[in-house]
Coordinates of C-alpha atoms in Angstrom, one line a residue:
Chain A
M20 CA 0.0 0.0 0.0
I21 CA 1.3 3.4 -1.0
K22 CA 2.0 5.6 2.1
E23 CA -0.2 8.7 2.5
V24 CA 2.0 11.7 3.2
M25 CA 0.9 15.0 4.7
D26 CA 2.2 18.6 4.7
N27 CA 4.0 18.1 8.0
N28 CA 6.0 15.0 7.0
F29 CA 6.5 15.6 3.3
N30 CA 10.1 16.9 3.5
E31 CA 11.3 13.8 5.5
E32 CA 9.5 11.4 3.1
I33 CA 11.0 12.7 -0.1
N34 CA 14.5 11.8 1.1
A35 CA 15.2 8.2 0.6
G36 CA 19.0 8.0 0.2
N37 CA 19.8 7.3 -3.4
M38 CA 16.4 5.8 -4.1
P39 CA 14.0 7.8 -6.3
V40 CA 10.8 8.8 -4.6
V41 CA 7.6 8.8 -6.8
V42 CA 4.9 11.2 -5.5
D43 CA 1.3 10.9 -6.6
F44 CA -0.6 14.1 -6.1
W45 CA -4.3 13.1 -6.1
A46 CA -7.8 13.9 -4.8
P47 CA -10.8 11.7 -4.2
W48 CA -13.0 13.7 -6.6
C49 CA -10.6 13.1 -9.5
G50 CA -11.6 10.3 -11.9
P51 CA -8.2 9.8 -13.6
C52 CA -6.5 9.7 -10.2
K53 CA -8.8 6.8 -9.3
M54 CA -7.6 5.0 -12.4
L55 CA -4.0 5.7 -11.8
G56 CA -4.0 4.6 -8.1
P57 CA -4.1 0.9 -8.8
V58 CA -1.4 1.2 -11.6
L59 CA 1.0 2.8 -9.1
E60 CA 0.1 0.3 -6.4
E61 CA 1.2 -2.5 -8.8
L62 CA 4.4 -0.6 -9.6
E63 CA 5.2 -0.2 -6.0
R64 CA 5.2 -4.0 -5.6
E65 CA 7.2 -4.5 -8.7
Y66 CA 9.9 -1.9 -7.7
E67 CA 10.1 -2.9 -4.1
G68 CA 13.5 -1.9 -2.6
R69 CA 14.3 0.2 -5.7
V70 CA 11.8 3.0 -5.8
K71 CA 9.8 4.6 -3.0
F72 CA 6.2 5.5 -3.6
I73 CA 4.2 8.1 -1.6
K74 CA 0.9 10.0 -2.3
V75 CA -0.4 13.4 -1.3
N76 CA -4.1 14.3 -1.2
V77 CA -4.1 17.8 -2.5
D78 CA -7.4 18.7 -0.7
N79 CA -5.9 18.1 2.7
N80 CA -2.3 19.3 2.1
P81 CA -2.4 22.8 0.6
I82 CA 1.2 23.7 1.7
V83 CA 2.9 21.0 -0.4
S84 CA 0.4 21.4 -3.3
Q85 CA 1.0 25.1 -3.5
K86 CA 4.7 24.8 -3.1
F87 CA 4.9 22.5 -6.2
R88 CA 2.1 24.5 -7.9
I89 CA -0.1 21.5 -8.7
A90 CA -2.5 22.9 -11.3
S91 CA -3.8 19.6 -12.7
I92 CA -4.2 16.1 -11.2
P93 CA -3.0 13.5 -11.2
T94 CA 0.5 14.9 -11.2
V95 CA 3.3 12.4 -10.6
M96 CA 6.7 13.8 -9.6
V97 CA 10.0 12.0 -9.1
F98 CA 12.3 13.3 -6.3
K99 CA 15.9 12.4 -5.8
N100 CA 17.8 13.6 -2.7
G101 CA 14.9 15.8 -1.9
E102 CA 14.7 17.5 -5.3
V103 CA 12.2 17.4 -8.1
K104 CA 13.8 15.6 -11.1
D105 CA 10.8 15.0 -13.3
Q106 CA 7.0 15.1 -13.5
I107 CA 4.2 14.0 -15.6
I108 CA 0.6 15.3 -15.6
G109 CA -2.4 13.1 -16.2
F110 CA -3.1 9.4 -16.4
R111 CA -0.6 7.1 -18.1
P112 CA -0.9 3.4 -18.9
K113 CA 1.3 1.1 -16.9
D114 CA 4.0 0.6 -19.5
A115 CA 4.4 4.4 -20.0
M116 CA 4.5 5.0 -16.3
K117 CA 7.2 2.3 -16.0
E118 CA 9.2 3.9 -18.7
F119 CA 8.9 7.3 -16.9
I120 CA 10.1 5.8 -13.6
E121 CA 12.9 3.6 -15.0
K122 CA 14.7 6.7 -16.3
H123 CA 15.4 7.6 -12.7
I124 CA 16.6 4.2 -11.3
Chain B
M1013 CA -19.0 -4.1 -12.1
A1014 CA -19.7 -2.8 -15.7
D1015 CA -20.2 -5.4 -18.4
R1016 CA -17.1 -5.8 -20.4
Y1017 CA -17.6 -5.5 -24.2
D1018 CA -15.3 -7.3 -26.6
I1019 CA -14.8 -4.1 -28.6
A1020 CA -15.7 -0.5 -27.9
I1021 CA -15.8 1.8 -30.9
V1022 CA -15.5 5.6 -30.4
G1023 CA -17.0 7.5 -33.3
S1024 CA -19.9 6.9 -35.7
G1025 CA -18.5 8.2 -39.0
P1026 CA -17.6 5.8 -41.9
A1027 CA -14.6 4.3 -40.1
G1028 CA -16.5 3.6 -36.9
I1029 CA -19.5 2.1 -38.7
S1030 CA -17.4 -0.1 -40.9
A1031 CA -15.5 -1.3 -37.8
A1032 CA -18.8 -2.0 -36.0
I1033 CA -20.3 -4.0 -39.0
N1034 CA -17.2 -6.1 -39.4
A1035 CA -16.8 -6.8 -35.7
K1036 CA -20.5 -7.8 -35.5
I1037 CA -20.1 -10.2 -38.5
R1038 CA -17.4 -11.8 -36.5
N1039 CA -19.8 -12.2 -33.7
K1040 CA -18.2 -9.9 -31.2
N1041 CA -20.0 -8.1 -28.4
I1042 CA -19.6 -4.5 -29.4
I1043 CA -20.6 -1.0 -28.3
I1044 CA -20.3 2.0 -30.6
F1045 CA -20.4 5.6 -29.4
G1046 CA -21.5 8.4 -31.7
S1047 CA -24.1 10.9 -32.6
K1048 CA -27.5 11.0 -34.2
N1049 CA -26.1 12.6 -37.3
L1050 CA -23.5 9.8 -37.5
S1051 CA -21.0 12.3 -38.7
A1052 CA -21.5 16.1 -39.1
K1053 CA -19.1 16.2 -42.0
L1054 CA -20.9 13.4 -43.9
Y1055 CA -24.3 14.8 -43.2
K1056 CA -23.3 18.2 -44.7
A1057 CA -21.5 16.9 -47.8
P1058 CA -23.5 18.2 -50.8
K1059 CA -22.4 15.6 -53.4
I1060 CA -20.0 12.6 -53.2
N1061 CA -18.5 11.2 -56.4
N1062 CA -15.8 8.9 -55.1
Y1063 CA -17.7 6.5 -52.9
L1064 CA -17.7 3.2 -54.9
G1065 CA -21.2 2.2 -56.1
F1066 CA -22.8 5.5 -55.1
P1067 CA -22.0 8.1 -57.8
E1068 CA -23.3 11.6 -57.1
I1069 CA -24.9 10.7 -53.8
S1070 CA -25.5 13.4 -51.2
G1071 CA -24.1 13.0 -47.8
E1072 CA -27.6 13.1 -46.3
I1073 CA -28.6 10.1 -48.5
L1074 CA -25.4 8.2 -47.9
K1075 CA -26.0 8.7 -44.1
K1076 CA -29.5 7.1 -44.5
E1077 CA -27.9 4.1 -46.4
F1078 CA -25.4 3.7 -43.5
E1079 CA -28.3 3.8 -41.1
K1080 CA -30.2 1.1 -43.0
H1081 CA -27.1 -1.0 -43.0
L1082 CA -26.7 -0.6 -39.2
D1083 CA -30.4 -1.5 -38.7
K1084 CA -30.1 -4.6 -40.7
M1085 CA -27.2 -5.7 -38.6
N1086 CA -29.0 -4.8 -35.4
I1087 CA -26.3 -2.3 -34.4
N1088 CA -27.5 0.5 -32.1
I1089 CA -25.4 3.5 -31.6
T1090 CA -25.0 4.7 -28.1
Y1091 CA -25.5 8.5 -28.1
E1092 CA -23.0 9.4 -25.4
R1093 CA -19.8 11.4 -25.5
I1094 CA -16.7 9.6 -24.1
N1095 CA -14.6 12.0 -22.0
A1096 CA -11.6 9.7 -21.4
V1097 CA -10.4 6.2 -22.0
Y1098 CA -7.9 4.6 -19.7
S1099 CA -5.7 1.7 -20.7
M1100 CA -5.7 -0.6 -17.6
G1101 CA -3.4 -3.3 -19.0
D1102 CA -5.7 -6.0 -20.4
Y1103 CA -8.8 -3.9 -20.8
F1104 CA -10.0 -0.3 -21.3
T1105 CA -12.2 1.9 -19.1
L1106 CA -14.3 4.4 -21.0
M1107 CA -15.7 7.3 -19.0
V1108 CA -18.9 9.2 -19.8
N1109 CA -19.0 11.7 -16.9
E1110 CA -19.7 9.5 -13.9
K1111 CA -20.7 6.4 -16.0
V1112 CA -18.1 3.8 -16.9
Y1113 CA -17.9 1.2 -19.7
E1114 CA -15.3 -1.5 -20.1
S1115 CA -14.0 -3.2 -23.2
T1116 CA -11.2 -5.7 -24.1
A1117 CA -10.2 -3.9 -27.3
L1118 CA -10.7 -0.3 -28.4
I1119 CA -11.1 1.3 -31.8
L1120 CA -10.8 5.0 -32.1
A1121 CA -12.6 6.5 -35.1
T1122 CA -13.0 10.1 -33.8
G1123 CA -12.3 12.0 -37.0
V1124 CA -10.2 15.1 -37.1
E1125 CA -10.5 18.1 -34.9
Y1126 CA -10.7 21.3 -36.9
T1127 CA -10.5 23.6 -33.9
K1128 CA -7.0 25.0 -34.0
S1129 CA -5.2 25.3 -30.8
I1130 CA -4.6 28.7 -29.3
K1131 CA -1.0 30.0 -29.2
G1132 CA 0.5 28.9 -25.9
E1133 CA -2.2 26.2 -25.3
E1134 CA 0.1 23.3 -25.5
E1135 CA 3.0 25.0 -23.8
F1136 CA 0.9 25.7 -20.7
L1137 CA -1.1 22.4 -20.6
G1138 CA -1.1 21.3 -17.0
K1139 CA 0.4 24.6 -16.0
G1140 CA -2.8 26.5 -15.9
V1141 CA -4.4 25.2 -19.1
G1142 CA -6.8 22.3 -18.8
Y1143 CA -9.5 20.6 -20.9
C1144 CA -11.7 19.4 -18.0
A1145 CA -13.0 22.1 -15.8
T1146 CA -15.0 19.7 -13.5
C1147 CA -11.8 17.7 -13.0
D1148 CA -9.4 20.4 -11.9
A1149 CA -11.7 23.2 -10.7
P1150 CA -11.1 22.5 -7.0
L1151 CA -7.4 23.4 -7.6
Y1152 CA -8.5 26.9 -8.5
K1153 CA -10.3 27.7 -5.3
G1154 CA -10.1 31.5 -4.7
K1155 CA -8.3 32.1 -8.0
I1156 CA -9.2 33.6 -11.4
V1157 CA -10.4 31.2 -14.0
T1158 CA -11.3 31.8 -17.7
I1159 CA -13.4 29.3 -19.6
I1160 CA -13.3 29.2 -23.4
G1161 CA -16.4 27.2 -24.5
Y1162 CA -16.9 25.9 -28.0
N1163 CA -20.5 24.7 -27.2
N1164 CA -23.1 25.3 -24.7
E1165 CA -21.9 22.5 -22.4
G1166 CA -19.2 25.0 -21.4
E1167 CA -21.9 27.1 -19.6
E1168 CA -22.6 24.4 -17.1
D1169 CA -18.9 24.0 -16.3
A1170 CA -18.5 27.8 -16.0
N1171 CA -21.4 27.9 -13.5
Y1172 CA -19.8 25.1 -11.5
V1173 CA -16.3 26.8 -11.5
S1174 CA -17.8 30.1 -10.4
E1175 CA -18.8 28.6 -7.1
L1176 CA -15.1 27.9 -6.3
A1177 CA -13.1 30.6 -8.2
S1178 CA -12.8 34.2 -7.0
K1179 CA -13.6 35.4 -10.5
T1180 CA -14.8 33.5 -13.5
Y1181 CA -14.8 34.7 -17.1
Y1182 CA -16.7 33.0 -19.9
L1183 CA -15.6 33.3 -23.5
P1184 CA -18.1 31.6 -25.9
M1185 CA -16.8 30.6 -29.3
Y1186 CA -20.4 30.1 -30.6
K1187 CA -23.5 32.2 -30.8
G1188 CA -26.5 31.7 -28.7
E1189 CA -28.2 32.4 -25.4
Y1190 CA -25.8 32.0 -22.5
K1191 CA -27.3 30.6 -19.3
L1192 CA -24.7 31.8 -16.9
K1193 CA -24.7 32.8 -13.3
E1194 CA -24.7 36.6 -12.7
K1195 CA -21.2 36.7 -11.2
I1196 CA -19.7 35.3 -14.3
E1197 CA -18.2 37.9 -16.6
L1198 CA -19.0 37.3 -20.3
L1199 CA -16.3 38.1 -22.7
N1200 CA -16.6 38.6 -26.4
G1201 CA -13.6 38.5 -28.6
K1202 CA -11.2 36.1 -30.1
P1203 CA -8.5 34.3 -28.1
I1204 CA -5.1 35.2 -29.5
E1205 CA -2.5 33.9 -27.1
I1206 CA -2.0 32.4 -23.6
K1207 CA 0.9 34.0 -21.8
G1208 CA 2.8 33.5 -18.6
N1209 CA 6.2 32.5 -17.2
N1210 CA 6.1 29.0 -15.8
F1211 CA 2.4 29.2 -15.3
V1212 CA -0.5 30.9 -17.0
S1213 CA -0.9 34.5 -16.1
K1214 CA -2.8 36.1 -19.0
L1215 CA -5.1 35.5 -21.8
I1216 CA -4.7 37.9 -24.7
L1217 CA -7.8 38.6 -26.7
N1218 CA -8.1 40.6 -29.9
N1219 CA -9.8 43.4 -27.9
R1220 CA -8.4 43.1 -24.4
E1221 CA -6.1 41.3 -22.0
I1222 CA -7.4 39.2 -19.1
E1223 CA -5.3 38.4 -16.0
T1224 CA -6.1 34.8 -15.1
D1225 CA -4.6 31.9 -13.1
G1226 CA -6.3 29.1 -15.1
I1227 CA -7.8 28.6 -18.5
F1228 CA -10.1 25.8 -19.4
I1229 CA -10.6 25.1 -23.1
L1230 CA -13.8 23.1 -23.7
K1231 CA -13.9 21.9 -27.3
D1232 CA -16.5 20.0 -29.2
S1233 CA -14.3 16.9 -29.2
V1234 CA -11.3 16.1 -27.1
P1235 CA -8.1 15.6 -29.2
P1236 CA -7.2 11.9 -29.2
G1237 CA -4.0 12.4 -27.2
Q1238 CA -6.1 13.8 -24.3
L1239 CA -9.0 11.3 -24.8
V1240 CA -6.6 8.3 -24.4
P1241 CA -3.7 9.3 -22.1
G1242 CA -0.5 7.7 -23.3
L1243 CA -1.6 7.4 -26.9
L1244 CA 1.2 8.2 -29.4
I1245 CA 0.4 11.1 -31.7
E1246 CA 2.6 12.1 -34.7
N1247 CA 2.0 15.2 -36.7
S1248 CA -1.4 15.6 -35.0
H1249 CA -2.6 12.2 -36.1
I1250 CA -2.8 8.9 -34.1
K1251 CA 0.2 6.8 -35.1
V1252 CA -0.7 3.4 -36.4
N1253 CA 0.9 0.6 -38.4
R1254 CA -0.6 -1.3 -41.3
N1255 CA -2.7 -3.3 -38.9
M1256 CA -4.1 0.0 -37.5
E1257 CA -2.5 -0.8 -34.2
T1258 CA -1.6 2.2 -32.0
N1259 CA 1.3 2.1 -29.4
I1260 CA -1.2 0.8 -26.8
K1261 CA -1.9 -2.9 -26.8
G1262 CA -5.5 -3.6 -27.9
C1263 CA -6.1 -0.1 -29.1
Y1264 CA -6.7 0.5 -32.8
A1265 CA -7.5 3.6 -34.8
A1266 CA -9.1 4.2 -38.2
G1267 CA -10.3 7.0 -40.4
D1268 CA -9.3 10.7 -40.5
C1269 CA -7.9 10.6 -37.0
V1270 CA -4.9 8.5 -38.3
G1271 CA -4.0 10.8 -41.2
R1272 CA -4.7 12.0 -44.7
P1273 CA -6.3 11.6 -47.2
Y1274 CA -9.6 12.4 -45.5
Q1275 CA -11.9 10.3 -47.6
Y1276 CA -14.9 8.1 -46.9
M1277 CA -13.6 4.9 -48.6
K1278 CA -10.2 5.1 -46.9
A1279 CA -12.0 5.5 -43.5
A1280 CA -14.3 2.6 -44.1
G1281 CA -11.4 0.4 -45.3
E1282 CA -9.3 1.3 -42.2
G1283 CA -12.3 0.7 -39.9
Q1284 CA -12.5 -2.8 -41.4
V1285 CA -8.8 -3.6 -41.0
A1286 CA -9.0 -2.3 -37.4
A1287 CA -12.0 -4.4 -36.6
L1288 CA -10.5 -7.6 -38.0
N1289 CA -7.3 -7.1 -36.2
A1290 CA -9.2 -6.3 -32.9
V1291 CA -11.1 -9.6 -33.4
A1292 CA -7.8 -11.5 -33.9
Y1293 CA -6.4 -9.8 -30.7
I1294 CA -9.4 -10.8 -28.6
D1295 CA -9.3 -14.4 -30.0
S1296 CA -5.6 -14.6 -29.1
L1297 CA -6.3 -13.6 -25.5
K1298 CA -8.9 -16.3 -25.2
K1299 CA -6.5 -19.0 -26.3
L1300 CA -4.1 -18.1 -23.5

């Protein structure tokens, strides 16, 4: 299960040593987010030990959402050593999401 | 759980109809989405001289012939507009607002979008520009939002957005009576350019400039790359091979949406190829 992260622990969670951290910005009212959720859950299992996955509900976490100027969801960001390395906006099929993540492993 | 169709066909022009007929002949459980006119372009064509077997036929009559054919084959068109299709791996989820359909294979026959994009539209997509107001409106709580509506469905979205945004502008790209809430400011003019630094800050019209945080562009039809996230587009057409396969497994495309020439017979032929390959794809899954 992908860990739900909040405004107050976001900064700790995006640091995972050398491991890339994939952050899913989502909200319960967003249809494409609901579709992407299970795709990312599957990928979390496939990349266990190699990639860290977390999610942020933009409704409940305005500080982080505003800091990264989330203007459309789902937005998926990849962090490395606490910094944004890459992002994609909108749903992607599993293969495309894999390709996106694998660039950063 | 929604029933899962073998093949879902999006579009009821010549490509979509031809796909539907051929898939039905192969005894597949299909659903075809489209409009009562079948295709606005077909319906409006004054005279067609290059559709084999029907010299000098009018678009209106050819449309009636297509309808007779569909009736004979017991194919009913579902008059609903697909907002988005998600590739879930071994099946597709098709969304019509809150309603969901599922299919094993998908054939896109959406035609071509004649609405040209606004300068800056692609650059700022996801950075203030969006195509689904109801999806992203909550992110613009207390901000300024402009909605560019290409049909009257945009009015409903504008009314919804105005409940959240601090200020809502509505720019209609069609003529009519606008049923808008009082607090929405109606614009008239032509959109010229979307400007900003990293994010949208302005919409330039031919007659004025609007400061805005977000711009929703609500077109008659969603471009295929937005309709099916992850779909590979090349030179504004869906990329397919000779089997009409796209880059997504189980997803086929046919007709004007895959490229020129924009002709009825080409569309119908491609619809047929797409359907037969979709049938083969489904049969290959069943053997596993």
